Amino acid sequence: MLTAIIIVTFVLFLVLGLPIAFVLTISSIAAALYLGYPFDIICQRFFTAIDSFPLMAIPLFMLAGSFMSKGGITEAIIAFALSIVGGIRGSLAHVVAISGIIMGGISGSGVADTAALGTVMVPEMKKRGYNVEFSAALVAASGAIGLIIPPSIAIIIYGVTTQSSIGDLFLAAILPGVAIGLGFLIYSWWYTRKHDYPAEGAVPFKEMVHRFRVAFWALLMPVMIIWGIRGGVFTPTEGGAVVAVYALILSLGVYRKLTLKDILPVCMDAAINTAAIAIIIAATSLFGWILAAERIPQMLSAALVSISDNRMVLLLIVIGLLLICGMFLDSSPAILLLCPILAPALQQVGVNLVQFGIIMVITLTVGLLTPPVGTALFVASNVTKVPLTRLSIRVLPFIGVMMLVTLVIAFIPETVTWVIR
């Protein structure tokens, strides 16, 4: 009966179009009240879930990403990327993929990066004759890398949920994130050569050096984050504060695209996005607590292990499950809901939590690119005016690249676990 209540309320309100945060909240409260838990216990669980020091990193990285997109940092990164690949055919497409990698190391948000890249790059690509559907798919996929490359909000949530080292997870995510970006570059190179898209022209070395100097302070941000966290200089939460202040200084004093009157709207935007995530965290915490109290994770773990005790078979089953869940849930609620269930079962067969974390984040990132709840896909469709149905087909090669990297990590754990050896 409990399962029926959860599924019916969840599906009903999701179909009615309520935001996922409210859907999870209503489903969790309905399940708690059905089981007879006092309402004050429900309120306590909500508060306890968000009363976490590591989770303070999320609004800080959100704020840093907002400063980045509004303060001219994005334009500096794109100009520098163009200086690297300007002489290659289809150079604007390569710029999008490179910029996605670099911006992912600053903002931590795939949706924000998709919006920034789409607004800046797609009009330029249309002027030069690029197929708008290809451009939109590339922007959506390259922006989604922001969910993988540190500082990733999804990785922070996973680390807090599983009590894993966020520093180890950040370091482990760099190689897969870059590998996915390189895969996008290879596909873009093939596609642009096939359709004979133009090169923008090689940039003289002196100009390249100048653009590097302009972008240097922005490029320093991801290095600062990884070095600071891994070197023990600051915690991930403190790192978020450092990067937010640093992004504000760059936006006001170096690139000068942000004015004092812009600060309040930027902060409000980051606060609204953070509030939505906080509601999701609170609701899924109550949901997870109910599941734990009813011993459902233990039963599901036993069921998974009973299917097979082979590590690879279980990993492939879990990857398939995550792909399905990613079609309907954003990464944050999916991680908070599924980690307490899946992590114990995979640990029983020897899967490292760092390996599983990277697999989970990449697989759920695919959900940003798949309907019906693919937020990066919706953002790219809205910016470029490409119908969602056509965009969903165009993005398939990029999803293929992401799944290939996921399978490599599943079969060769050392590609990510080397950071903890």
PDB file of C-alpha atoms in Angstrom, residues 66 99 132 160 192 217 226 256 275 302 355 363-364 380 394 411 420-421:
ATOM      1  CA  SER A  66      25.628  33.611 -12.124  1.00  0.00           C
ATOM      2  CA  SER A  99      33.987  26.285 -23.831  1.00  0.00           C
ATOM      3  CA  VAL A 132      20.678  25.077 -36.449  1.00  0.00           C
ATOM      4  CA  VAL A 160      27.140  14.453   1.056  1.00  0.00           C
ATOM      5  CA  THR A 192      31.689  19.817 -39.974  1.00  0.00           C
ATOM      6  CA  TRP A 217      41.989  34.956 -14.538  1.00  0.00           C
ATOM      7  CA  ILE A 226      40.783  21.608  -7.337  1.00  0.00           C
ATOM      8  CA  ARG A 256      33.774  45.138 -16.049  1.00  0.00           C
ATOM      9  CA  ALA A 275      15.774  27.418  -2.931  1.00  0.00           C
ATOM     10  CA  ALA A 302      18.918  -7.995  -1.443  1.00  0.00           C
ATOM     11  CA  GLN A 355      33.511   4.851  -9.303  1.00  0.00           C
ATOM     12  CA  THR A 363      24.347   8.669 -16.552  1.00  0.00           C
ATOM     13  CA  LEU A 364      21.968  11.132 -14.914  1.00  0.00           C
ATOM     14  CA  ALA A 380      18.568  24.754 -25.934  1.00  0.00           C
ATOM     15  CA  ARG A 394      20.059  15.333 -33.121  1.00  0.00           C
ATOM     16  CA  PHE A 411      34.679  -1.913 -17.059  1.00  0.00           C
ATOM     17  CA  ILE A 420      42.260   7.391  -3.952  1.00  0.00           C
ATOM     18  CA  ARG A 421      45.205   4.996  -4.288  1.00  0.00           C
TER      19      ARG A 421
END
